[in-house]
Amino acid sequence: MILGLSIGPEYYLALSALLFTIGAGGLLVRRNPLVMFMCIELMLNAANLAFISFGKEMGDLGGQLSVLFVLVVAAAEVVIGLAIVVAVMRRRPKASVDEVSVLRG
Amino acid sequence: MEAVTFFLAAIISLAGACGVVFLRNPVHAALSLVATLFGVAIHFINLEAYFVAAVQVIVYAGAIVILFLFVIMLLGVDRAESIKTDPIIGQRQIAILAVGGILALGALIGVAFSGDVTGVPPENAQKSTYEGGTAINSDHVHAGDDVRPDQNIKDIGRALFSTRYVFALEITALLLTIGVVGAVVLTRRPKGELDPLPDDDPPSIYRDNENSSDLESTLSEETDPSDETAADESGKDTSEETGVSGE
């Protein structure tokens, strides 16, 4: 029964929405900055999945190209974010974002 | 067959995503993130985006997660974070309510527009998508019905260096350069002594340090004087549920 099921774009979009929601919920719940970054990666991946499934549905290569650009932006964002985390954690070695309430060091 | 692949990969990616959110140890969360990324890569292959799937595995699982693990090991924060402690009062409940509301809204929209999720039918889109594109050979831009992997890579290369996308590609190179320079500048150790941290740090709306000592670092000898009360406290697991302080 499941073998004959044809997987349309709505399946991928539903999965993408679920992944995005899990990522957003984790971003709201977790207090560890590293895990919060991982949740942001989850949300970006959900967006990538939606891009690719829409691109396939439309017969357009632009979806895959957008995913490549999103990947580059995500890599740059992670590099800068982790650098900030390292700089902050060196000053105050606590793994919670709630302790960091001032902008400087 | 596509359905079986889809559901297997969906289970892998959803389980990995739940692991990222619910596992207490950051190292375990990073490894769960690898599972999710692999699941999404399987979806990409299922959707005939072969090159993006390869890039997903190489860049995300091979580079970004390794970077996460490096930072986790470097900072020594690979200890468990308590899921149960509520840093801001009521925050968890509000988060759960917000997520549930978003899901319910999405389900409502999905029911309201069910059967026509993507709007434009693909036959019309095939004609209209790239009519405005000037320099792209239209035979190579459409992702066809039965794309071979090598053809997919060729198409992506041609499209990336066409006049439509080449400016974005160059801006991407600039962005990566800024990222490298920014990372070097940000992680440089500052010269001389830093100013002491302000007194209202953490601010008083958060719970007291004594009640959240499970978040306390093992590197407590480097903390400020204001943190020593929490660092002295023994019994790291017992004070988890002691509730709001008298503040």
XYZ file of C-alpha atoms in Angstrom:
352
model
C 0.000 0.000 0.000
C 2.742 2.378 0.959
C 4.759 1.323 -2.087
C 2.223 2.670 -4.508
C 1.774 5.960 -2.736
C 2.960 8.856 -4.842
C 4.816 11.475 -2.841
C 3.747 14.915 -3.938
C 5.251 18.205 -2.850
C 2.757 18.534 -0.029
C 4.471 15.711 1.848
C 7.795 17.482 1.641
C 6.222 20.783 2.624
C 4.569 19.209 5.651
C 7.870 17.672 6.685
C 9.571 21.019 6.151
C 6.993 22.749 8.336
C 7.493 20.145 11.061
C 11.265 20.515 10.962
C 10.975 24.298 11.062
C 8.596 24.150 14.010
C 10.854 21.810 15.946
C 13.771 24.145 15.275
C 11.818 27.228 16.320
C 10.596 25.531 19.484
C 14.089 24.450 20.359
C 15.361 27.970 19.797
C 12.764 29.237 22.255
C 13.296 26.517 24.855
C 17.017 25.850 24.958
C 19.401 28.223 26.749
C 22.704 26.880 25.497
C 23.937 29.168 22.701
C 25.500 26.283 20.785
C 22.279 24.285 20.818
C 20.394 27.402 19.781
C 22.675 27.661 16.766
C 21.919 24.042 15.946
C 18.210 24.847 16.067
C 18.808 27.700 13.627
C 20.498 25.180 11.341
C 17.402 23.000 11.609
C 15.208 25.891 10.513
C 17.508 26.672 7.595
C 17.382 23.033 6.537
C 13.605 23.082 6.627
C 13.668 26.115 4.351
C 16.108 24.316 2.040
C 13.792 21.340 1.813
C 10.910 23.617 0.879
C 13.077 25.343 -1.744
C 14.049 22.061 -3.375
C 10.556 20.615 -3.370
C 9.103 23.789 -4.874
C 11.890 23.809 -7.451
C 11.096 20.252 -8.445
C 7.415 21.016 -8.619
C 7.949 24.058 -10.795
C 10.582 22.386 -12.947
C 12.949 25.180 -12.075
C 16.595 25.043 -11.150
C 16.340 28.223 -9.099
C 15.328 26.246 -6.026
C 18.595 24.349 -5.983
C 20.583 27.524 -6.595
C 18.813 29.239 -3.702
C 19.740 26.301 -1.498
C 23.384 26.735 -2.439
C 23.259 30.409 -1.461
C 21.478 29.554 1.786
C 24.232 27.050 2.538
C 26.917 29.682 2.080
C 25.076 32.197 4.239
C 24.534 29.544 6.913
C 28.226 28.685 6.933
C 29.235 32.327 7.307
C 26.616 32.845 10.015
C 27.835 29.839 11.983
C 31.450 30.980 11.750
C 30.667 34.470 13.044
C 28.231 33.207 15.668
C 30.620 30.640 17.054
C 33.375 33.248 17.138
C 31.093 35.475 19.222
C 30.240 32.531 21.480
C 33.924 31.748 21.989
C 34.716 35.403 22.747
C 31.874 35.667 25.265
C 32.459 32.307 26.916
C 36.132 33.012 27.414
C 35.149 35.969 29.596
C 32.341 34.258 31.468
C 32.375 30.509 31.199
C 28.678 29.865 31.496
C 26.613 28.078 28.919
C 23.456 30.130 29.213
C 22.410 33.065 27.097
C 20.541 34.639 29.990
C 23.720 35.646 31.765
C 24.873 37.691 28.806
C 22.994 40.932 29.184
C 25.516 43.526 28.049
C 26.899 43.986 24.579
C 30.542 44.362 25.448
C 32.869 41.438 26.243
C 9.733 3.024 -3.705
C 9.876 6.779 -3.436
C 7.315 6.599 -0.659
C 9.386 4.150 1.368
C 12.471 6.310 0.964
C 10.510 9.383 1.905
C 9.104 7.937 5.085
C 12.381 6.390 6.191
C 14.246 9.663 5.631
C 11.426 11.612 7.291
C 11.681 9.422 10.370
C 15.464 9.881 10.460
C 15.312 13.636 10.095
C 12.445 14.161 12.532
C 14.070 11.936 15.154
C 17.312 13.838 14.738
C 15.519 17.158 15.078
C 13.811 16.009 18.274
C 17.193 14.849 19.517
C 18.683 18.297 18.921
C 15.965 19.894 20.999
C 15.589 17.355 23.782
C 19.038 15.887 24.418
C 20.731 17.585 27.320
C 24.337 17.153 26.291
C 25.438 19.522 23.478
C 27.648 16.810 21.958
C 24.664 14.484 21.630
C 22.646 17.334 20.137
C 25.351 17.900 17.518
C 25.355 14.209 16.594
C 21.555 14.275 16.297
C 21.954 17.246 13.989
C 24.121 15.045 11.748
C 21.247 12.543 11.549
C 18.842 15.287 10.523
C 21.218 16.601 7.884
C 21.666 13.129 6.409
C 17.905 12.650 6.345
C 17.447 15.939 4.518
C 20.192 14.906 2.077
C 18.238 11.716 1.337
C 15.211 13.898 0.638
C 17.317 15.972 -1.744
C 18.336 12.844 -3.660
C 14.708 11.788 -3.708
C 13.885 15.166 -5.236
C 16.632 14.720 -7.889
C 18.840 17.468 -6.484
C 21.987 15.364 -6.515
C 24.597 18.083 -6.326
C 22.868 19.855 -3.449
C 22.646 16.554 -1.594
C 26.391 16.046 -1.917
C 27.071 19.619 -0.828
C 24.712 19.145 2.095
C 26.659 16.161 3.375
C 30.072 17.680 2.744
C 29.459 21.211 3.987
C 26.894 20.681 6.729
C 27.817 17.310 8.179
C 31.463 17.550 7.298
C 32.254 21.134 8.148
C 29.585 22.913 10.165
C 28.872 20.154 12.665
C 32.579 19.535 13.088
C 32.951 23.257 13.803
C 30.225 22.940 16.436
C 32.010 19.990 18.009
C 35.308 21.877 17.997
C 33.739 24.803 19.834
C 31.990 22.502 22.309
C 35.245 20.752 23.123
C 37.223 24.009 23.170
C 34.902 25.699 25.624
C 34.402 22.665 27.798
C 30.649 23.143 27.861
C 29.875 19.524 27.107
C 28.002 19.109 30.333
C 24.320 18.656 30.591
C 21.918 21.549 30.589
C 18.826 21.082 32.648
C 15.739 21.026 30.494
C 13.559 21.478 33.562
C 15.003 24.663 34.998
C 13.097 27.679 33.801
C 15.454 30.629 33.402
C 12.705 33.184 32.879
C 9.514 32.416 34.712
C 6.862 31.048 32.398
C 9.129 31.024 29.368
C 8.764 27.326 28.645
C 4.983 27.450 28.832
C 4.862 30.446 26.517
C 7.204 28.701 24.078
C 5.088 25.556 24.040
C 1.957 27.639 23.546
C 3.569 29.562 20.694
C 4.769 26.420 18.935
C 1.391 24.755 19.340
C -0.325 27.850 18.017
C 1.937 27.957 14.972
C 1.309 24.278 14.273
C -2.446 24.699 14.657
C -2.408 27.727 12.368
C -0.411 25.795 9.795
C -2.800 22.883 9.976
C -5.723 25.278 9.579
C -4.171 26.875 6.511
C -3.322 23.452 5.138
C -6.908 22.290 5.550
C -8.238 25.487 4.049
C -6.097 25.220 0.935
C -5.797 21.457 0.802
C -5.260 19.878 -2.582
C -3.694 22.984 -4.066
C -0.632 23.542 -1.980
C 1.731 24.869 -4.582
C -0.629 27.143 -6.420
C 0.608 27.187 -9.986
C 0.392 23.851 -11.765
C 3.738 22.713 -13.098
C 2.755 22.805 -16.776
C 2.210 26.556 -16.660
C 5.321 27.045 -14.592
C 7.477 25.219 -17.106
C 6.583 27.805 -19.683
C 6.729 30.913 -17.617
C 9.618 30.421 -15.222
C 12.593 31.385 -17.263
C 11.125 33.423 -20.050
C 12.679 36.561 -18.653
C 16.129 35.052 -18.325
C 18.395 36.420 -21.026
C 21.592 34.447 -21.213
C 20.415 31.074 -20.009
C 19.906 28.321 -22.488
C 16.417 27.253 -21.621
C 17.164 23.598 -22.344
C 19.598 23.483 -19.485
C 17.804 25.484 -16.840
C 14.748 23.398 -16.350
C 15.186 20.518 -14.022
C 13.757 17.875 -16.289
C 11.629 14.924 -15.405
C 14.446 12.422 -15.329
C 17.610 14.245 -14.379
C 20.860 12.350 -14.434
C 23.348 13.340 -11.750
C 25.989 14.640 -14.118
C 23.431 16.648 -16.034
C 22.253 18.179 -12.755
C 25.762 19.351 -11.939
C 26.223 20.787 -15.420
C 22.932 22.644 -15.183
C 23.826 24.133 -11.824
C 27.235 25.246 -13.044
C 25.805 26.900 -16.136
C 23.082 28.643 -14.185
C 25.418 29.852 -11.417
C 27.704 31.573 -13.899
C 24.953 32.956 -16.068
C 24.218 36.648 -15.920
C 21.236 35.965 -13.731
C 23.150 34.530 -10.769
C 26.781 35.520 -11.196
C 26.462 38.727 -9.203
C 24.982 36.829 -6.274
C 27.842 34.368 -6.558
C 30.402 37.147 -6.314
C 28.619 38.662 -3.333
C 28.765 35.201 -1.761
C 32.549 35.204 -2.120
C 32.671 38.609 -0.439
C 30.470 37.293 2.374
C 32.783 34.355 2.987
C 35.781 36.675 3.100
C 34.016 38.873 5.639
C 33.234 35.752 7.651
C 36.861 34.634 7.786
C 38.127 38.089 8.753
C 35.357 38.520 11.327
C 36.092 35.180 12.961
C 39.786 36.030 13.280
C 39.072 39.483 14.700
C 36.410 38.289 17.133
C 38.399 35.450 18.655
C 41.573 37.460 19.156
C 42.515 37.845 22.797
C 42.308 41.493 23.853
C 45.387 43.192 25.228
C 45.510 44.257 28.853
C 42.924 43.955 31.565
C 39.257 44.202 30.733
C 36.835 46.335 32.678
C 34.985 44.454 35.393
C 31.546 43.206 34.540
C 28.636 45.402 35.641
C 26.897 44.694 38.923
C 23.473 43.977 37.528
C 24.743 41.000 35.598
C 22.688 38.828 35.425
C 19.728 41.184 35.790
C 17.341 40.555 38.602
C 14.439 39.306 36.508
C 16.268 36.023 36.075
C 16.449 33.404 38.698
C 19.199 33.578 41.187
C 22.484 31.853 40.535
C 22.041 29.681 43.587
C 18.994 28.070 42.094
C 20.515 27.380 38.727
C 23.784 25.898 39.793
C 23.356 23.028 37.361
C 24.290 25.553 34.722
C 27.422 26.368 36.640
C 30.636 25.753 34.803
C 33.326 23.358 35.779
C 35.756 26.138 34.989
C 34.499 28.121 37.927
C 37.918 29.361 38.981
C 37.812 31.797 36.094
C 34.485 33.328 36.987
C 33.959 36.779 38.402
C 33.690 37.415 42.128
C 29.929 37.748 41.842
C 29.643 34.142 40.781
C 31.557 32.577 43.620
C 28.531 31.985 45.771
C 27.074 29.727 43.165
C 30.380 28.041 42.484
C 30.838 27.145 46.119
C 27.572 25.352 46.324
C 27.791 21.601 46.326
C 25.079 19.169 45.336
C 24.726 20.241 41.745
C 21.690 18.143 41.000
C 19.627 18.713 44.095
C 18.795 22.384 43.654
C 17.229 21.914 40.268
C 13.642 22.084 41.378
C 13.839 24.472 44.274
C 11.749 27.062 42.510
C 11.901 30.813 42.565
C 14.279 32.525 44.910
C 13.091 35.066 47.389
C 14.287 37.909 45.255
